[in-house]
């Protein structure tokens, strides 16, 4: 739609052309909707608009590009890694394949774009500024929200109710505060403004949003976050001012505002009218009553926009995530070797397909599968392919190819049969040496018979070298979940949020992929519980951290007892058994001395213990005694350095000892 000019004559002369263009556009849209699945929409629509003359080459090139209808592909993206534990095998060996997939549904990939639309004249100027500045305050606060993780930009348009013109006073910018200076409307002391001639403002808003999408490279399937805040007042169809009917354009204004509402994700409307009659027209614009307010009510628009943005912070719920692995016919899946167990195992002449499916998972976290395969008897290079299927809550999907798993078979398991006769040459030499040995043996026996064995002391010094390839650890993260952990830190997060974030970072440093390291999660307050037993699955550990609930009291002896219990007794696995205990308070209801005694028993059983204390209200002497060494007690004033503390602890965990335990 074109902007309305300054004369009615120009408006009438353009009306016929615009109507014809609208009819043509509507027909093209219908053709695309019907013929899109056939791949012919662009050809027919172009012919109708008179802008496209296809030839044979263009037809053949255009059809594949339109094979998938727009709007059916989710904006969620997927990434994956594939690791083959042993890449070179013999014919009798097996190897493990580890696949990790992660799905990311971006929050507002094109940023949050908010367009303010102000009239030149209003009756209640103070109310308009109060609502507008309240919205700007919300946007400034949200721009500092670390969980939102997207840009917020604003633009300001001012429109003229009398003539329909519109001017962009502030182009889209991430300087949110600049919108305050652009709110320079004037107070109307006469008749209230016309409800009409909003067309120019709608066109300007659509252009701003279109340019923002093009700059961000957004496609039809990408999620958008475009909002408009419109201030408008006016009468209904029967409105009069100074004897003139000024309500004749009410229907036109409502149509323009409806067009604006369809162009953005949310349209918020405020009416700064002097009395109820001044807002009679705007009340019929919004399709959502929550998005409309009028003077003298205050604070409705800021609260509504804040609620809209808050909803963006919550992660998208996916309908389904599926990992598929396709084995060639000659490669055998080792039954019952997968973790987790695949939901589908299909064998055919083309090979074996394995499928793992997660129903309605959250976006955060990693989906990991591992399984073993056996190679064929023939040498050669073998490839396992795979894909990741994502289906979102709107049933839109995306298929992401995975990096193939490649391994080689370069040798049989047994040497050739022709090599076995070589030892038969040995018996021929033995008889020639036999006669000469008795005299020597007799002389030796008579010489040594008169001597008695004497003790011999040989000094020896041995040390263990910690080879990184041998480093393996079983680590139990024991985390205080008392109510005091909900107190805020200087950075704004709670102590519990800081502790969980540092724990996630620490888990990321463990060698879980190769299975050398494992971790467990234990939380404690009035008691203690194992939230997640020992595992090398990062997704399970992060889910356990997210499920920790708080309660009153801080039972430190419970933390040590259950932490040791979580380590278990594994006589086969050689690893450094480690506890990392984090707390912010004094032990209750049981005394800290019991925790010291339980820790002494654990250390005697070769358990390595680190302790971390947050704040000032601590049993410092007990935490030092619980730790394996005094230097293994760390203190954090405000939880701000927990990442660094966990990193240092990670560097102090040694290789497992090969000397017998005491």
XYZ file of C-alpha atoms in Angstrom:
662
model
C 0.000 0.000 0.000
C 1.278 3.464 -0.915
C 1.466 6.391 1.488
C -1.462 8.825 1.200
C -0.491 12.197 -0.253
C -1.491 15.697 0.752
C -4.560 15.995 -1.512
C -7.764 14.032 -1.896
C -7.407 14.212 -5.683
C -4.168 12.284 -5.572
C -5.750 9.709 -3.269
C -8.646 9.146 -5.692
C -6.418 8.913 -8.756
C -4.263 6.243 -7.157
C -7.108 4.209 -5.748
C -7.882 2.292 -8.950
C -4.262 1.303 -9.589
C -3.761 0.187 -5.997
C -6.919 -1.911 -6.042
C -5.804 -3.611 -9.256
C -2.356 -4.297 -7.769
C -3.944 -5.722 -4.602
C -6.169 -8.050 -6.651
C -3.166 -9.240 -8.656
C -1.128 -9.832 -5.503
C -3.977 -11.779 -3.888
C -4.347 -13.988 -6.994
C -0.613 -14.712 -7.027
C -0.746 -15.742 -3.352
C -3.633 -18.122 -4.006
C -1.770 -19.708 -6.926
C 1.333 -20.199 -4.782
C -0.631 -21.800 -1.978
C -2.354 -24.290 -4.289
C 0.456 -25.109 -6.721
C 3.468 -24.896 -4.410
C 3.704 -28.660 -3.752
C 3.819 -29.218 -7.529
C 6.809 -26.919 -7.975
C 4.890 -24.767 -10.482
C 3.893 -21.781 -8.352
C 6.605 -19.398 -9.523
C 5.861 -20.138 -13.182
C 2.115 -19.524 -13.051
C 2.332 -16.624 -10.585
C 4.976 -14.945 -12.716
C 2.851 -15.318 -15.805
C -0.150 -13.768 -14.047
C 1.878 -10.764 -12.932
C 3.397 -10.346 -16.399
C 6.981 -10.452 -15.084
C 8.151 -13.955 -16.034
C 8.406 -15.856 -19.295
C 9.659 -19.395 -18.629
C 11.662 -21.468 -21.017
C 12.603 -25.152 -20.740
C 15.851 -24.551 -18.836
C 14.198 -22.263 -16.306
C 11.409 -24.777 -15.675
C 13.833 -27.617 -14.986
C 15.958 -25.451 -12.702
C 13.076 -23.918 -10.752
C 11.142 -27.057 -9.888
C 13.633 -28.679 -7.440
C 14.036 -25.439 -5.469
C 10.303 -25.411 -4.698
C 10.002 -29.061 -3.729
C 9.474 -28.254 -0.026
C 6.653 -25.826 0.852
C 7.628 -22.744 2.800
C 6.630 -22.601 6.443
C 7.122 -26.342 7.041
C 10.784 -26.133 8.060
C 11.514 -25.399 11.717
C 13.857 -22.561 12.621
C 15.556 -24.852 15.140
C 19.059 -25.873 14.118
C 20.956 -29.060 14.902
C 24.627 -29.935 15.225
C 26.341 -33.222 15.920
C 29.686 -34.938 16.382
C 30.573 -38.547 15.654
C 33.565 -40.276 17.270
C 34.951 -43.710 16.449
C 36.883 -44.960 19.488
C 39.112 -47.322 17.479
C 39.537 -46.390 13.838
C 41.827 -49.256 12.718
C 40.650 -52.793 13.434
C 41.414 -56.397 12.810
C 38.680 -58.640 11.482
C 37.868 -60.013 14.953
C 37.831 -56.632 16.757
C 34.931 -54.382 17.684
C 34.788 -50.605 17.943
C 32.494 -48.153 19.704
C 30.755 -45.275 17.919
C 29.701 -42.255 19.996
C 27.191 -39.757 18.560
C 26.314 -36.467 20.232
C 23.583 -34.221 18.891
C 22.443 -30.824 20.088
C 19.402 -28.819 18.987
C 19.293 -25.040 19.242
C 16.094 -23.056 18.725
C 17.336 -19.455 18.440
C 15.481 -16.786 20.379
C 14.688 -13.982 17.949
C 17.523 -14.558 15.432
C 16.770 -11.166 13.886
C 16.678 -9.420 17.260
C 13.747 -7.813 19.073
C 12.499 -4.874 16.985
C 10.115 -2.378 18.610
C 8.592 0.447 16.525
C 6.946 3.360 18.381
C 4.217 5.162 16.388
C 3.153 8.577 17.737
C 0.614 11.120 16.431
C 1.614 14.773 16.093
C -1.115 15.959 18.493
C -2.601 14.326 21.613
C -4.830 15.478 24.418
C -3.110 13.865 27.432
C 0.570 14.417 26.684
C 1.758 13.537 30.203
C 0.004 10.159 30.104
C 1.474 9.326 26.696
C 4.996 10.121 27.848
C 4.562 8.131 31.040
C 3.451 5.006 29.135
C 6.061 5.436 26.391
C 8.921 5.988 28.844
C 7.740 2.981 30.853
C 8.024 0.798 27.747
C 11.506 2.201 27.060
C 12.530 1.411 30.661
C 11.430 -2.196 30.157
C 13.433 -2.474 26.938
C 16.548 -1.022 28.574
C 16.279 -3.496 31.460
C 15.712 -6.411 29.102
C 18.718 -5.419 26.978
C 20.840 -6.292 30.020
C 19.122 -9.655 30.563
C 21.824 -12.314 30.184
C 19.225 -15.045 29.655
C 17.610 -13.269 26.685
C 20.820 -13.237 24.606
C 19.537 -11.185 21.661
C 19.675 -7.560 20.480
C 16.884 -5.095 21.239
C 16.363 -2.240 18.761
C 13.875 0.609 18.593
C 12.543 2.950 15.932
C 10.193 5.946 16.180
C 7.614 7.067 13.576
C 5.426 10.167 13.827
C 2.281 10.434 11.740
C -0.065 13.296 10.804
C -3.733 12.518 11.379
C -4.998 15.274 9.098
C -3.043 14.470 5.943
C -1.856 10.882 6.386
C 1.843 11.608 6.086
C 4.406 9.777 8.254
C 8.023 10.527 9.128
C 10.627 8.189 10.626
C 12.107 10.207 13.494
C 14.477 7.463 14.669
C 15.713 4.649 12.464
C 16.113 1.192 13.985
C 18.926 1.330 16.572
C 20.123 -0.627 19.585
C 20.490 2.660 21.487
C 17.151 2.205 23.246
C 17.503 5.394 25.270
C 17.484 7.429 22.038
C 13.755 6.780 21.737
C 13.105 9.170 24.653
C 14.304 12.161 22.688
C 12.216 11.206 19.681
C 8.981 11.389 21.673
C 8.333 15.038 20.793
C 4.610 15.125 20.147
C 2.532 18.210 21.036
C -0.577 18.690 23.143
C -3.843 19.310 21.260
C -5.907 22.103 22.829
C -8.733 22.040 20.265
C -10.811 19.243 18.838
C -9.338 15.789 19.268
C -7.443 14.465 16.251
C -9.005 12.502 13.474
C -9.036 8.752 13.734
C -7.789 8.120 10.250
C -5.017 8.483 7.705
C -2.790 5.946 9.446
C -1.706 4.427 6.125
C 1.646 6.203 5.905
C 2.710 5.042 9.357
C 1.814 1.454 8.452
C 3.917 1.579 5.291
C 6.895 3.047 7.176
C 6.640 0.355 9.871
C 6.477 -2.450 7.317
C 9.536 -1.061 5.528
C 11.549 -0.853 8.762
C 10.728 -4.450 9.659
C 11.357 -5.728 6.133
C 14.780 -4.041 6.034
C 15.645 -5.517 9.447
C 14.786 -9.021 8.258
C 16.835 -8.640 5.092
C 19.819 -7.336 7.047
C 19.626 -10.307 9.429
C 19.223 -12.750 6.522
C 15.967 -14.158 7.886
C 13.995 -16.623 5.807
C 10.317 -17.477 5.759
C 10.741 -20.101 8.469
C 12.804 -18.060 10.910
C 11.234 -16.907 14.133
C 10.618 -13.141 14.294
C 10.139 -10.826 17.263
C 8.663 -7.611 15.835
C 6.459 -5.384 17.968
C 4.737 -2.034 17.410
C 3.536 0.401 20.087
C 0.820 2.635 18.579
C -0.597 5.722 20.279
C -3.838 6.841 18.668
C -7.081 8.562 19.655
C -10.274 9.478 17.873
C -14.016 9.158 17.732
C -16.282 6.577 16.216
C -18.227 6.995 12.950
C -20.563 9.671 14.418
C -17.895 11.938 15.933
C -18.397 15.695 15.610
C -16.095 18.673 16.192
C -17.159 22.330 15.759
C -20.202 21.167 13.827
C -18.270 18.972 11.390
C -18.418 15.187 11.214
C -14.812 14.098 11.734
C -15.552 10.415 12.291
C -16.025 9.442 8.675
C -12.508 7.969 8.436
C -12.819 5.694 11.481
C -13.377 2.544 9.398
C -10.376 3.348 7.224
C -8.136 3.839 10.260
C -9.240 0.547 11.766
C -8.440 -1.265 8.505
C -4.980 0.317 8.428
C -4.344 -0.644 12.060
C -5.469 -4.223 11.351
C -2.980 -4.316 8.487
C -0.311 -3.121 10.916
C -1.325 -5.818 13.427
C -0.794 -8.492 10.766
C 2.668 -7.097 9.983
C 4.050 -7.533 13.513
C 4.028 -10.256 16.141
C 2.300 -8.045 18.715
C 0.601 -4.630 18.355
C 0.233 -2.669 21.598
C -2.208 0.264 21.501
C -2.539 3.190 23.881
C -5.204 5.929 23.644
C -4.243 9.262 25.308
C -7.779 10.653 24.998
C -9.195 13.355 27.229
C -12.394 11.409 27.942
C -14.085 8.133 27.045
C -15.468 9.428 23.730
C -11.960 10.201 22.475
C -11.061 6.501 22.651
C -14.228 5.124 21.078
C -12.502 4.373 17.756
C -9.197 2.818 19.048
C -11.099 0.335 21.221
C -12.139 -1.545 18.095
C -8.635 -1.991 16.690
C -6.817 -4.633 18.759
C -7.805 -8.290 18.445
C -6.280 -8.920 21.900
C -7.824 -6.936 24.775
C -4.636 -7.355 26.817
C -2.777 -5.258 24.229
C -4.991 -2.164 24.626
C -5.107 0.566 27.283
C -6.241 4.177 27.576
C -5.812 7.158 29.862
C -5.848 7.473 32.820
C -4.733 3.832 33.481
C -0.960 3.722 33.930
C 1.632 1.005 33.344
C -0.410 -1.399 31.224
C 1.762 -1.229 28.078
C 5.117 -1.636 29.911
C 3.840 -4.658 31.837
C 2.349 -6.236 28.731
C 5.535 -5.877 26.667
C 7.609 -7.216 29.562
C 5.358 -10.301 29.707
C 5.739 -10.809 25.950
C 9.541 -10.664 26.173
C 9.600 -12.872 29.264
C 7.852 -15.591 27.270
C 10.797 -15.552 24.840
C 13.235 -16.528 27.595
C 11.539 -19.892 28.146
C 13.130 -22.544 25.913
C 11.041 -23.919 23.074
C 9.562 -27.342 23.662
C 10.319 -29.736 20.844
C 7.878 -32.387 19.751
C 10.540 -34.915 18.796
C 14.288 -35.366 18.277
C 15.476 -38.487 16.443
C 19.016 -39.769 15.874
C 19.442 -42.301 13.071
C 22.468 -44.436 12.236
C 22.681 -46.493 9.030
C 25.172 -49.377 8.967
C 26.273 -50.864 5.635
C 25.293 -54.520 5.024
C 28.742 -55.883 5.896
C 28.949 -54.156 9.314
C 27.186 -55.850 12.242
C 25.521 -54.074 15.164
C 26.593 -55.748 18.434
C 23.328 -56.616 20.168
C 22.667 -54.992 23.574
C 25.783 -52.821 23.286
C 23.989 -49.478 22.905
C 23.425 -46.891 25.615
C 20.657 -45.937 25.624
C 18.959 -48.847 23.912
C 17.696 -47.872 20.431
C 13.930 -47.784 20.026
C 14.147 -49.204 16.498
C 16.598 -51.731 15.004
C 15.761 -52.552 11.387
C 17.837 -55.021 9.349
C 17.447 -55.298 5.578
C 19.458 -56.012 2.463
C 20.568 -52.358 2.450
C 22.023 -52.667 5.961
C 20.924 -51.994 9.551
C 19.188 -48.839 10.797
C 19.293 -47.819 14.473
C 16.936 -45.119 15.785
C 16.812 -43.280 19.099
C 13.876 -40.958 19.747
C 13.248 -38.373 22.463
C 9.671 -37.136 22.857
C 9.162 -33.461 23.829
C 12.693 -32.766 25.128
C 13.789 -29.279 26.071
C 16.311 -27.499 23.881
C 19.100 -27.366 26.461
C 21.352 -30.347 26.878
C 22.986 -32.891 24.689
C 21.531 -36.097 23.302
C 24.216 -38.796 23.293
C 24.161 -42.380 22.074
C 26.913 -44.963 21.912
C 26.974 -48.443 20.454
C 29.421 -51.072 19.216
C 29.852 -52.575 15.767
C 31.766 -55.573 14.447
C 33.528 -55.298 11.067
C 33.322 -57.864 8.273
C 36.038 -60.436 7.624
C 37.278 -58.573 4.558
C 39.750 -55.716 4.858
C 38.782 -52.255 3.652
C 37.257 -48.911 4.645
C 33.700 -48.859 6.056
C 31.348 -45.911 6.602
C 28.354 -45.516 8.921
C 26.079 -42.609 7.976
C 23.432 -40.883 10.068
C 20.974 -38.026 10.385
C 19.299 -35.873 13.028
C 15.569 -35.168 12.661
C 14.057 -32.201 14.548
C 10.293 -31.684 14.855
C 9.129 -28.597 16.773
C 5.886 -27.880 18.622
C 4.285 -26.580 15.390
C 5.106 -29.911 13.698
C 7.675 -28.225 11.464
C 10.787 -30.309 10.860
C 14.403 -30.198 9.809
C 16.723 -33.077 8.795
C 20.403 -32.512 9.563
C 23.019 -34.880 8.052
C 25.562 -36.191 10.550
C 29.283 -36.584 10.129
C 29.836 -40.197 9.022
C 31.734 -42.679 11.196
C 34.642 -44.133 9.211
C 36.906 -47.003 10.263
C 39.248 -49.400 8.506
C 39.978 -53.136 8.708
C 43.605 -53.751 7.789
C 44.517 -57.261 9.013
C 43.113 -60.667 10.005
C 43.320 -61.757 13.631
C 45.719 -64.763 13.155
C 49.034 -65.067 11.233
C 49.126 -67.235 8.045
C 49.508 -71.005 8.483
C 52.876 -71.018 6.591
C 54.654 -69.359 9.523
C 54.029 -72.186 12.028
C 56.822 -74.684 10.873
C 59.645 -72.313 11.928
C 60.025 -73.684 15.539
C 60.683 -77.265 14.167
C 64.359 -76.372 13.526
C 65.078 -76.160 17.273
C 65.253 -79.966 18.120
C 68.099 -80.578 15.632
C 70.538 -78.390 17.595
C 69.640 -79.675 21.049
C 71.410 -83.133 20.904
C 74.798 -81.657 19.909
C 74.863 -79.514 23.069
C 73.664 -82.161 25.511
C 77.007 -84.091 26.114
C 78.922 -80.963 27.111
C 76.552 -79.835 29.869
C 77.010 -82.516 32.628
C 80.644 -81.646 33.553
C 79.788 -77.971 33.866
C 76.747 -78.650 36.000
C 78.694 -80.962 38.346
C 81.463 -78.423 38.954
C 78.996 -75.654 39.686
C 77.120 -77.759 42.216
C 80.212 -78.598 44.273
C 81.352 -74.935 44.305
C 78.106 -73.507 45.605
C 77.204 -76.241 48.102
C 79.401 -74.770 50.858
C 77.897 -71.229 50.617
C 74.724 -70.122 52.302
C 72.439 -67.438 50.785
C 73.005 -64.007 52.264
C 70.470 -61.161 52.395
C 70.984 -58.441 49.860
C 69.579 -54.900 50.226
C 69.162 -52.852 47.054
C 67.942 -49.236 47.430
C 65.300 -48.271 44.868
C 63.363 -45.035 44.266
C 60.214 -45.140 42.153
C 57.847 -42.367 41.212
C 54.550 -42.297 39.317
C 54.413 -40.207 36.182
C 50.897 -38.891 35.482
C 50.430 -39.492 31.785
C 47.369 -37.567 30.586
C 46.316 -40.565 28.521
C 46.051 -42.557 31.795
C 44.211 -39.897 33.787
C 40.826 -41.220 34.911
C 38.578 -39.983 37.693
C 35.259 -40.753 39.338
C 34.075 -37.408 40.711
C 31.053 -36.792 42.935
C 29.892 -33.148 42.999
C 28.275 -32.625 46.410
C 26.249 -29.369 46.357
C 24.612 -27.523 49.242
C 20.884 -27.135 48.494
C 19.874 -25.259 51.653
C 17.580 -22.224 51.445
C 20.482 -19.842 52.110
C 21.864 -20.812 48.689
C 19.010 -18.758 47.179
C 20.582 -15.529 48.453
C 21.734 -13.186 45.692
C 25.399 -12.615 44.873
C 26.971 -9.343 43.827
C 26.510 -10.341 40.174
C 22.747 -10.697 40.635
C 22.536 -14.478 40.421
C 21.803 -16.624 43.464
C 24.603 -18.603 45.061
C 22.926 -21.793 43.862
C 22.802 -20.548 40.256
C 26.491 -19.628 40.433
C 27.351 -23.046 41.893
C 25.358 -24.937 39.253
C 26.913 -22.876 36.461
C 30.432 -23.605 37.739
C 29.561 -27.300 38.107
C 28.398 -27.418 34.466
C 31.664 -25.798 33.369
C 33.652 -28.329 35.413
C 31.719 -31.239 33.886
C 32.645 -29.865 30.475
C 36.352 -30.293 31.336
C 36.010 -33.996 32.203
C 36.958 -36.638 29.655
C 33.492 -38.141 29.450
C 33.674 -38.803 25.714
C 36.326 -41.493 26.009
C 34.704 -43.001 29.088
C 37.791 -42.392 31.219
C 36.016 -39.950 33.566
C 32.645 -40.288 35.246
C 30.709 -37.959 37.510
C 27.780 -38.097 39.943
C 25.595 -35.396 41.541
C 24.633 -35.318 45.241
C 22.575 -32.547 46.875
C 22.160 -32.021 50.611
C 20.209 -29.914 53.117
C 18.499 -31.608 56.103
C 19.610 -34.869 54.496
C 21.410 -35.878 51.312
C 20.417 -37.733 48.167
C 22.062 -39.039 45.023
C 20.504 -36.974 42.228
C 22.507 -38.741 39.498
C 24.680 -41.867 40.003
C 28.087 -42.126 38.355
C 27.801 -41.739 34.576
C 29.749 -40.506 31.573
C 26.615 -38.974 30.022
C 26.873 -35.175 30.052
C 23.179 -34.726 29.282
C 22.145 -36.779 32.315
C 24.481 -34.790 34.580
C 23.208 -31.412 33.384
C 19.607 -32.563 33.764
C 20.396 -33.644 37.338
C 21.846 -30.232 38.164
C 18.709 -28.567 36.833
C 16.490 -30.755 39.066
C 18.069 -29.836 42.428
C 15.508 -28.514 44.950
C 16.290 -26.511 48.079
C 15.165 -27.045 51.674
C 16.208 -25.919 55.136
C 19.329 -26.998 57.118
C 22.839 -28.044 56.099
C 23.740 -31.599 57.133
C 27.458 -31.796 56.340
C 27.911 -35.363 57.722
C 25.034 -36.478 55.457
C 26.859 -34.924 52.491
C 30.061 -36.907 53.166
C 28.263 -40.196 53.832
C 26.083 -40.092 50.714
C 28.945 -38.706 48.601
C 31.114 -41.722 49.490
C 28.143 -43.983 48.846
C 27.789 -42.472 45.364
C 31.426 -43.349 44.602
C 30.661 -47.011 45.248
C 33.211 -49.813 45.244
C 34.600 -50.646 41.806
C 37.416 -53.199 42.101
C 37.803 -53.478 38.313
C 37.963 -49.797 37.321
C 41.215 -47.936 38.100
C 40.386 -44.289 38.758
C 40.935 -41.466 41.211
C 37.891 -41.464 43.499
C 37.122 -37.829 44.318
C 34.595 -35.803 46.326
C 34.096 -32.055 45.776
C 31.903 -30.683 48.575
C 30.428 -27.150 48.276
C 28.548 -25.399 51.113
C 27.687 -21.901 52.345
C 26.774 -22.563 55.994
C 27.492 -24.261 59.273
C 26.511 -27.878 59.721
C 23.086 -28.577 61.219
C 21.274 -30.506 62.616
C 24.290 -32.864 63.017
C 27.636 -31.469 64.188
C 30.515 -30.850 61.811
C 32.734 -33.176 63.864
C 30.787 -36.136 62.491
C 31.588 -34.976 58.960
C 35.289 -34.831 59.871
C 35.133 -38.436 61.162
C 33.294 -39.690 58.064
C 35.833 -37.914 55.849
C 38.738 -39.520 57.726
C 37.316 -42.977 57.004
C 36.909 -42.085 53.326
C 40.435 -40.707 52.998
C 41.795 -43.892 54.579
C 40.072 -45.721 51.723
C 41.979 -43.564 49.174
C 39.152 -41.086 48.500
C 40.432 -37.618 47.532
C 38.328 -34.812 49.063
C 38.146 -31.106 48.139
C 35.929 -28.623 50.006
C 34.574 -25.225 48.905
C 33.013 -22.677 51.272
C 30.953 -19.660 50.158
C 30.613 -16.573 52.358
C 31.478 -16.005 56.023
C 29.109 -18.331 57.925
C 31.293 -21.444 57.625
C 32.811 -24.204 59.754
C 36.248 -23.274 58.435
C 38.228 -25.621 60.714
C 35.932 -28.525 59.830
C 36.107 -27.860 56.088
C 39.933 -27.779 56.267
C 39.936 -31.044 58.239
C 37.526 -32.717 55.825
C 39.739 -31.873 52.831
C 42.558 -34.275 52.001
C 45.035 -31.423 52.546
C 44.561 -27.958 54.093
C 45.263 -26.438 50.668
C 42.408 -28.476 49.240
C 39.933 -26.213 51.073
C 38.885 -23.245 48.915
C 36.972 -20.186 50.048
C 34.811 -17.930 47.865
C 33.598 -14.608 49.228
C 30.652 -14.136 46.853
C 30.534 -17.195 44.546
C 31.954 -15.057 41.744
C 35.142 -17.115 41.404
C 33.647 -20.605 41.521
C 34.555 -21.307 37.883
C 38.225 -20.643 38.665
C 38.082 -22.754 41.853
C 36.610 -25.753 40.046
C 39.206 -25.355 37.281
C 42.040 -25.437 39.844
C 40.545 -28.493 41.513
C 40.417 -30.214 38.122
C 44.148 -29.606 37.677
C 44.881 -31.105 41.125
C 43.141 -34.444 40.535
C 46.036 -36.866 39.900
C 46.279 -40.005 37.830
C 45.018 -43.148 39.581
C 47.814 -44.822 41.568
C 49.192 -48.156 40.473
C 50.510 -48.867 43.990
C 48.278 -50.994 46.214
C 45.859 -49.083 48.406
C 46.786 -48.935 52.121
